[in-house]
Short mmCIF file of C-alpha atoms and ligand atoms in Angstrom, two decimals:
data_model
loop_
_atom_site.label_atom_id
_atom_site.label_comp_id
_atom_site.label_asym_id
_atom_site.label_seq_id
_atom_site.Cartn_x
_atom_site.Cartn_y
_atom_site.Cartn_z
CA MET I 1 0.09 0.21 -0.09
CA LEU I 2 1.29 3.53 -0.93
CA VAL I 3 0.23 5.84 1.63
CA LEU I 4 0.58 9.80 1.61
CA GLY I 5 1.63 10.96 5.03
CA ILE I 6 1.01 14.86 6.23
CA GLU I 7 2.01 16.22 9.28
CA SER I 8 0.87 20.25 10.38
CA SER I 9 0.66 19.51 14.29
CA CYS I 10 3.81 22.19 15.20
CA ASP I 11 6.35 24.43 13.49
CA GLU I 12 7.28 21.40 10.85
CA THR I 13 5.33 21.56 7.60
CA ALA I 14 5.83 17.62 6.23
CA ALA I 15 4.81 14.99 3.61
CA ALA I 16 6.21 11.59 2.83
CA VAL I 17 5.23 8.80 0.64
CA VAL I 18 5.78 5.23 2.50
CA ARG I 19 5.51 1.65 0.82
CA ASN I 20 3.49 -0.75 3.54
CA GLY I 21 4.25 1.37 6.67
CA LYS I 22 7.57 0.49 6.37
CA GLU I 23 9.80 2.04 3.58
CA ILE I 24 10.08 5.50 2.81
CA LEU I 25 9.96 6.63 -0.59
CA SER I 26 10.24 10.28 0.17
CA SER I 27 10.15 12.51 3.62
CA VAL I 28 10.02 16.22 2.94
CA VAL I 29 10.13 18.27 6.28
CA ALA I 30 10.10 22.20 5.89
CA SER I 31 11.08 23.40 8.92
CA GLN I 32 9.58 26.99 10.13
CA ILE I 33 12.37 27.67 13.13
CA PRO I 34 13.44 30.80 11.25
CA PHE I 35 10.15 32.47 11.64
CA HIS I 36 9.82 31.38 15.48
CA GLU I 37 13.19 31.74 16.62
CA LYS I 38 13.44 35.45 17.21
CA TYR I 39 10.56 34.76 19.50
CA GLY I 40 12.13 32.38 21.33
CA GLY I 41 9.28 29.62 21.04
CA VAL I 42 6.39 28.86 18.21
CA VAL I 43 3.74 31.41 17.77
CA PRO I 44 0.98 29.47 16.85
CA GLU I 45 -0.42 32.63 14.47
CA ILE I 46 2.92 32.47 12.47
CA ALA I 47 2.35 28.60 11.99
CA SER I 48 -0.70 28.47 10.79
CA ARG I 49 -0.18 30.92 8.27
CA LYS I 50 3.30 29.06 7.15
CA HIS I 51 1.64 25.71 6.79
CA LEU I 52 -0.75 27.31 4.35
CA GLU I 53 2.12 28.77 2.24
CA THR I 54 4.13 25.69 2.30
CA MET I 55 1.75 22.53 2.49
CA THR I 56 1.17 22.55 -0.99
CA PRO I 57 4.62 22.82 -2.58
CA VAL I 58 6.21 20.19 0.06
CA ILE I 59 3.10 17.55 -0.66
CA ARG I 60 4.23 18.10 -4.23
CA GLU I 61 7.98 17.74 -3.66
CA ALA I 62 7.23 14.52 -1.76
CA LEU I 63 5.26 12.79 -4.66
CA GLY I 64 7.93 14.35 -6.83
CA THR I 65 10.94 12.64 -5.04
CA ALA I 66 8.94 9.61 -4.61
CA GLY I 67 8.16 9.11 -8.21
CA ILE I 68 4.54 8.19 -7.63
CA PRO I 69 1.90 10.33 -9.27
CA LEU I 70 -0.93 11.08 -6.95
CA HIS I 71 -3.20 9.06 -8.64
CA ASP I 72 -1.04 5.56 -7.84
CA ILE I 73 -1.47 7.07 -3.78
CA GLN I 74 -3.68 4.52 -2.11
CA GLY I 75 -4.62 6.20 1.16
CA ILE I 76 -3.74 9.06 3.18
CA ALA I 77 -2.39 9.54 6.75
CA VAL I 78 -2.59 13.41 8.53
CA THR I 79 -1.89 13.94 11.98
CA GLN I 80 -5.59 14.89 13.45
CA GLY I 81 -4.07 15.94 16.83
CA PRO I 82 -2.44 16.46 19.55
CA GLY I 83 -1.07 19.76 18.75
CA LEU I 84 -1.72 23.41 17.58
CA VAL I 85 -5.50 23.49 15.92
CA GLY I 86 -4.84 26.27 13.27
CA SER I 87 -1.99 24.02 12.35
CA LEU I 88 -3.28 20.77 12.33
CA LEU I 89 -6.43 22.08 10.34
CA VAL I 90 -4.11 23.22 7.38
CA GLY I 91 -2.82 19.59 7.09
CA ILE I 92 -6.46 17.92 7.51
CA SER I 93 -8.20 20.39 5.39
CA VAL I 94 -5.42 19.42 2.52
CA ALA I 95 -5.81 15.64 3.05
CA LYS I 96 -9.65 16.10 2.77
CA ALA I 97 -9.55 17.95 -0.54
CA ILE I 98 -7.03 15.08 -1.94
CA ALA I 99 -9.00 12.60 -0.67
CA TYR I 100 -12.38 13.87 -2.10
CA VAL I 101 -11.22 14.46 -5.21
CA CYS I 102 -9.11 11.32 -5.80
CA GLY I 103 -11.93 9.01 -3.81
CA LEU I 104 -8.87 7.92 -1.49
CA PRO I 105 -9.20 6.61 2.34
CA MET I 106 -8.06 9.02 4.59
CA ILE I 107 -7.17 8.27 8.53
CA GLY I 108 -6.64 10.65 11.15
CA VAL I 109 -3.57 9.91 12.99
CA ASN I 110 -2.61 10.34 16.38
CA HIS I 111 0.91 12.49 16.57
CA LEU I 112 2.52 10.75 19.61
CA GLU I 113 1.42 6.89 17.76
CA GLY I 114 3.37 8.27 14.96
CA HIS I 115 6.37 8.79 16.71
CA ILE I 116 5.88 5.41 18.16
CA SER I 117 5.09 4.43 14.69
CA ALA I 118 8.57 5.72 13.40
CA VAL I 119 10.54 2.88 14.78
CA ILE I 120 9.35 0.77 12.32
CA LEU I 121 10.78 2.77 9.02
CA GLU I 122 14.18 1.73 9.61
CA ASN I 123 14.64 -0.57 12.45
CA SER I 124 13.33 -3.98 12.63
CA VAL I 125 9.79 -4.56 14.04
CA PRO I 126 10.11 -4.34 17.76
CA GLU I 127 8.77 -7.51 19.58
CA PHE I 128 5.20 -6.97 21.23
CA PRO I 129 4.77 -6.18 23.80
CA PHE I 130 7.22 -3.43 24.48
CA ILE I 131 7.67 -0.15 26.51
CA ALA I 132 7.71 2.83 24.53
CA LEU I 133 9.04 6.35 26.08
CA VAL I 134 7.33 9.35 23.82
CA VAL I 135 9.78 12.60 24.95
CA SER I 136 9.09 15.54 22.56
CA GLY I 137 8.86 19.16 23.22
CA GLY I 138 5.01 18.67 24.11
CA HIS I 139 5.27 15.07 25.62
CA THR I 140 6.94 13.12 27.83
CA SER I 141 5.06 9.64 28.29
CA LEU I 142 5.75 6.06 28.92
CA TYR I 143 3.59 3.44 27.47
CA GLU I 144 2.96 -0.32 27.53
CA VAL I 145 2.17 -1.30 23.85
CA LYS I 146 0.65 -4.71 23.68
CA GLU I 147 0.11 -4.23 19.63
CA TRP I 148 -0.56 -1.40 17.14
CA GLY I 149 -3.46 0.54 18.37
CA ARG I 150 -3.61 -0.80 22.14
CA TYR I 151 -1.48 1.38 24.32
CA ARG I 152 -1.55 2.01 28.19
CA LEU I 153 -0.08 5.09 29.65
CA LEU I 154 2.17 4.07 32.49
CA GLY I 155 3.10 7.79 33.28
CA ALA I 156 3.63 11.25 31.91
CA THR I 157 5.36 14.57 32.74
CA ARG I 158 3.14 16.61 35.68
CA ASP I 159 4.51 19.78 34.18
CA ASP I 160 7.07 20.52 31.58
CA ALA I 161 7.79 18.11 28.95
CA ALA I 162 11.47 16.73 28.29
CA GLY I 163 12.06 18.81 25.36
CA GLU I 164 10.43 21.84 26.88
CA ALA I 165 13.05 21.67 29.66
CA PHE I 166 15.72 21.53 26.82
CA ASP I 167 14.29 24.69 25.04
CA LYS I 168 13.60 26.56 28.35
CA VAL I 169 17.32 26.12 29.34
CA ALA I 170 18.53 27.22 26.36
CA LYS I 171 16.72 30.23 26.36
CA LEU I 172 17.99 31.32 29.99
CA LEU I 173 21.68 30.75 28.24
CA ASN I 174 20.66 32.59 25.41
CA LEU I 175 21.64 29.70 23.44
CA GLY I 176 18.56 30.22 20.56
CA TYR I 177 15.43 28.28 20.05
CA PRO I 178 14.66 25.23 19.98
CA GLY I 179 17.74 24.13 22.29
CA GLY I 180 17.59 20.56 22.51
CA GLY I 181 20.29 20.21 19.44
CA VAL I 182 22.50 23.15 20.51
CA ILE I 183 22.72 21.67 24.20
CA ASP I 184 23.21 18.04 23.17
CA ARG I 185 26.45 19.76 20.89
CA LEU I 186 27.74 21.87 23.83
CA SER I 187 27.19 19.23 26.34
CA ARG I 188 29.93 17.05 24.53
CA GLU I 189 32.29 19.48 25.72
CA GLY I 190 31.25 19.67 29.30
CA ARG I 191 31.42 17.59 32.41
CA ALA I 192 27.98 15.89 33.22
CA ASP I 193 29.05 15.64 36.78
CA ALA I 194 29.74 19.43 37.47
CA PHE I 195 26.67 20.30 39.09
CA PRO I 196 24.19 18.27 40.60
CA PHE I 197 21.29 19.31 39.56
CA PRO I 198 18.04 17.28 40.85
CA ARG I 199 16.51 14.55 39.28
CA ALA I 200 12.92 14.79 40.33
CA LEU I 201 10.26 11.83 40.95
CA ASN I 202 12.83 9.27 40.85
CA THR I 203 11.29 6.89 43.19
CA LYS I 204 10.07 3.26 42.63
CA TYR I 205 6.36 4.12 42.82
CA SER I 206 5.89 6.70 40.37
CA PHE I 207 6.33 6.55 36.20
CA ASP I 208 5.44 9.88 36.12
CA PHE I 209 8.20 13.10 35.45
CA SER I 210 8.51 16.15 36.46
CA PHE I 211 10.81 18.93 34.86
CA SER I 212 9.90 22.46 36.06
CA GLY I 213 11.69 22.02 38.89
CA LEU I 214 15.18 21.21 37.18
CA LYS I 215 14.77 23.95 34.75
CA THR I 216 14.30 26.17 38.05
CA ALA I 217 17.04 24.65 39.71
CA VAL I 218 19.20 25.49 36.50
CA LEU I 219 17.89 29.30 36.95
CA ASN I 220 18.44 29.32 40.48
CA HIS I 221 22.22 28.18 39.61
CA LEU I 222 22.35 31.05 37.17
CA ILE I 223 21.14 33.75 39.92
CA SER I 224 23.20 32.47 42.45
CA ARG I 225 26.51 32.98 40.60
CA PRO I 226 28.29 36.46 41.20
CA SER I 227 28.65 37.00 37.45
CA PRO I 228 27.17 35.41 34.58
CA PRO I 229 28.39 32.30 32.78
CA GLN I 230 31.36 32.92 30.37
CA ARG I 231 31.30 30.92 26.75
CA ASP I 232 33.45 28.20 28.31
CA GLU I 233 31.29 27.70 31.62
CA ILE I 234 28.37 26.97 29.74
CA PRO I 235 29.11 23.44 28.32
CA ASP I 236 29.22 22.54 32.60
CA ILE I 237 26.04 23.40 32.90
CA VAL I 238 24.21 22.22 29.97
CA ALA I 239 26.26 18.76 30.48
CA SER I 240 25.17 18.51 34.10
CA PHE I 241 21.08 19.67 33.08
CA GLN I 242 21.15 17.41 30.22
CA GLU I 243 22.65 14.30 32.67
CA ALA I 244 19.70 14.96 35.08
CA VAL I 245 17.11 14.81 32.20
CA VAL I 246 18.52 11.42 30.78
CA ASP I 247 19.17 9.78 34.10
CA VAL I 248 15.51 10.07 34.87
CA LEU I 249 14.43 8.97 31.51
CA VAL I 250 16.86 6.13 31.35
CA GLU I 251 15.89 4.88 35.22
CA LYS I 252 12.10 4.93 34.70
CA THR I 253 11.97 3.74 31.14
CA PHE I 254 13.99 0.40 32.08
CA ARG I 255 12.03 0.25 35.88
CA ALA I 256 8.81 -0.20 33.76
CA ALA I 257 10.38 -2.73 31.25
CA GLU I 258 11.25 -4.39 34.49
CA SER I 259 8.05 -3.99 36.11
CA LEU I 260 6.48 -5.86 33.46
CA ASP I 261 9.13 -7.93 32.65
CA TYR I 262 9.54 -6.53 29.05
CA HIS I 263 12.44 -7.13 27.05
CA SER I 264 11.88 -4.22 24.36
CA ILE I 265 11.64 -0.36 24.63
CA VAL I 266 11.36 1.96 21.87
CA VAL I 267 12.44 5.29 22.60
CA SER I 268 11.05 8.21 19.98
CA GLY I 269 10.12 11.93 19.60
CA GLY I 270 12.39 14.73 19.34
CA VAL I 271 14.30 14.70 22.45
CA ALA I 272 15.22 10.89 21.41
CA ALA I 273 17.82 12.19 18.64
CA ASN I 274 19.72 13.60 21.92
CA SER I 275 23.15 11.35 21.74
CA ARG I 276 23.35 10.98 25.35
CA LEU I 277 20.07 9.56 25.76
CA ARG I 278 20.48 7.31 22.89
CA LYS I 279 24.05 6.30 24.14
CA LYS I 280 22.82 5.68 27.88
CA MET I 281 19.94 3.89 26.88
CA GLN I 282 21.64 1.59 24.39
CA GLU I 283 24.61 0.76 27.16
CA ARG I 284 21.89 -0.13 29.93
CA GLY I 285 19.79 -2.21 27.38
CA ASP I 286 23.12 -4.18 26.18
CA ARG I 287 23.82 -4.95 30.18
CA GLU I 288 20.27 -5.78 31.11
CA GLY I 289 19.82 -7.75 27.89
CA ILE I 290 16.92 -5.57 26.89
CA ALA I 291 16.74 -4.51 22.94
CA ILE I 292 16.50 -1.01 22.44
CA LEU I 293 15.01 0.87 19.29
CA ILE I 294 15.47 4.45 18.48
CA PRO I 295 14.78 5.70 14.93
CA PRO I 296 17.54 7.69 13.56
CA SER I 297 17.36 11.17 14.72
CA SER I 298 15.71 12.54 11.49
CA LEU I 299 12.53 10.18 12.47
CA CYS I 300 12.82 10.93 16.22
CA THR I 301 11.98 14.88 15.25
CA ASP I 302 8.56 15.85 13.43
CA ASN I 303 8.12 14.14 10.22
CA ALA I 304 5.09 13.00 8.16
CA ALA I 305 6.92 9.08 7.40
CA MET I 306 5.93 8.48 10.58
CA ILE I 307 2.32 9.79 10.46
CA ALA I 308 2.33 7.50 7.29
CA ALA I 309 3.29 4.58 8.90
CA ALA I 310 1.12 4.71 11.91
CA GLY I 311 -1.75 5.54 9.74
CA ASN I 312 -0.71 2.18 7.30
CA HIS I 313 -1.80 0.06 10.48
CA TYR I 314 -5.62 1.46 10.16
CA LEU I 315 -5.84 1.79 6.29
CA GLU I 316 -4.37 -1.74 5.73
CA LYS I 317 -7.09 -3.10 7.92
CA GLY I 318 -9.87 -0.79 6.33
CA CYS I 319 -10.52 1.78 8.96
CA THR I 320 -10.90 5.25 7.82
CA SER I 321 -11.90 8.67 9.11
CA PRO I 322 -15.19 10.50 7.84
CA LEU I 323 -14.65 13.72 5.39
CA SER I 324 -15.62 15.42 8.70
CA LEU I 325 -12.77 14.58 10.52
CA ASN I 326 -11.99 17.45 13.09
CA ALA I 327 -8.40 18.80 14.48
CA LEU I 328 -7.61 17.86 18.08
CA SER I 329 -5.74 20.06 20.59
CA ARG I 330 -5.16 17.26 23.13
CA TRP I 331 -5.70 13.64 22.20
CA PRO I 332 -4.68 11.39 25.17
CA LEU I 333 -3.02 7.96 23.41
O1 LIG U 401 8.90 15.51 18.26
P1 LIG U 401 9.06 16.83 18.20
O2 LIG U 401 10.02 17.52 16.77
O3 LIG U 401 8.35 18.14 18.15
C1 LIG U 401 7.04 17.70 19.09
O4 LIG U 401 6.08 17.08 18.96
O5 LIG U 401 7.27 18.45 20.07
O6 LIG U 401 10.34 17.42 19.51
C2 LIG U 401 10.79 18.85 19.48
C3 LIG U 401 11.65 18.88 21.03
C4 LIG U 401 12.24 20.18 21.14
O7 LIG U 401 11.84 20.49 22.51
C5 LIG U 401 13.59 20.17 20.65
O8 LIG U 401 14.50 20.93 21.60
C6 LIG U 401 14.17 18.50 21.06
O9 LIG U 401 12.66 17.90 20.81
N1 LIG U 401 15.45 18.36 20.61
C7 LIG U 401 16.46 17.69 21.27
C8 LIG U 401 17.12 17.29 20.43
N2 LIG U 401 16.73 17.71 19.32
C9 LIG U 401 15.45 18.09 19.58
N3 LIG U 401 16.29 17.69 22.47
C10 LIG U 401 17.40 16.97 22.84
N4 LIG U 401 18.75 16.40 22.23
C11 LIG U 401 18.69 16.99 21.03
N5 LIG U 401 19.61 16.44 19.85
ZN1 LIG U 402 6.46 15.30 17.36
#
């Protein structure tokens, strides 16, 4: 089955053509970062306007690169939520228009299910059941996955998402937006044990996360210094912050796997592009005999191939959404 995936939940306009939910024929991502950067975060109104301008060229490029004419596409998968409603509506409207004109089945996809499904695009299929950690700019959630479509939420952040914490700490240090990639790079030159930042809720009894206290701890550290940190002092600060985030993510994810006696862990979402998180997950997986599956970094951050992969699970079973499909700003998985 050839599926056209469409993603516009936040600040990436993306389209992809994926064969049988696995093989990426094309994946085009147009980032809006340059338009939001100066505001230090995503401005919803700008996001929806940019999606509107970019969506058609991006879809055209995805079809062109794949070498697949629109009339050969067999289904459309579009992000229905969670996300910014104005942005989601752009993707949904174009998906509906194509589905109606070409008489194609269409399915609305949960963005978080998309992140988890990214793993099947390049990796081998994980063995069910498995634990999934979705860690992005808007979410930090742990799931038990029995099969595609059957998810049980084990825990989630009570305040900031991990990616949000990266972005806020980067903002405190004037490192630009988004902060994850730059903190990842700078941390390689820093000492991860330079500052003992807190590991919140790191108890046996909870699979929930909390990152706002950590962000405040970094702020308090900056305030308590006699002078702002020099350029060469920043790597130690961000490496210590990153280590605190990674430690908690790794610890809780493995604890979830141990408590359910599962032997596969999938990690995805933008923060799963983090090199330290990938390394520590892999090392512990090797030690404990647990398979760790993390999509390549380009498939961890928002893209439409993952939406096509998730939609394929449903479309191949004949499940479709009606043309009355609406955007959902919140949609728990
Ligand atoms: O999944 P995503 O592209 O969008 C959402 O669904 O939120 O995730 C974006 C988030 C941002 O907060 C960004 O700072 C973070 O992922 N991120 C990273 C890295 N690359 C992106 N965080 C840590 N390390 C990275 N290398
Ligand atoms: Zn995402």
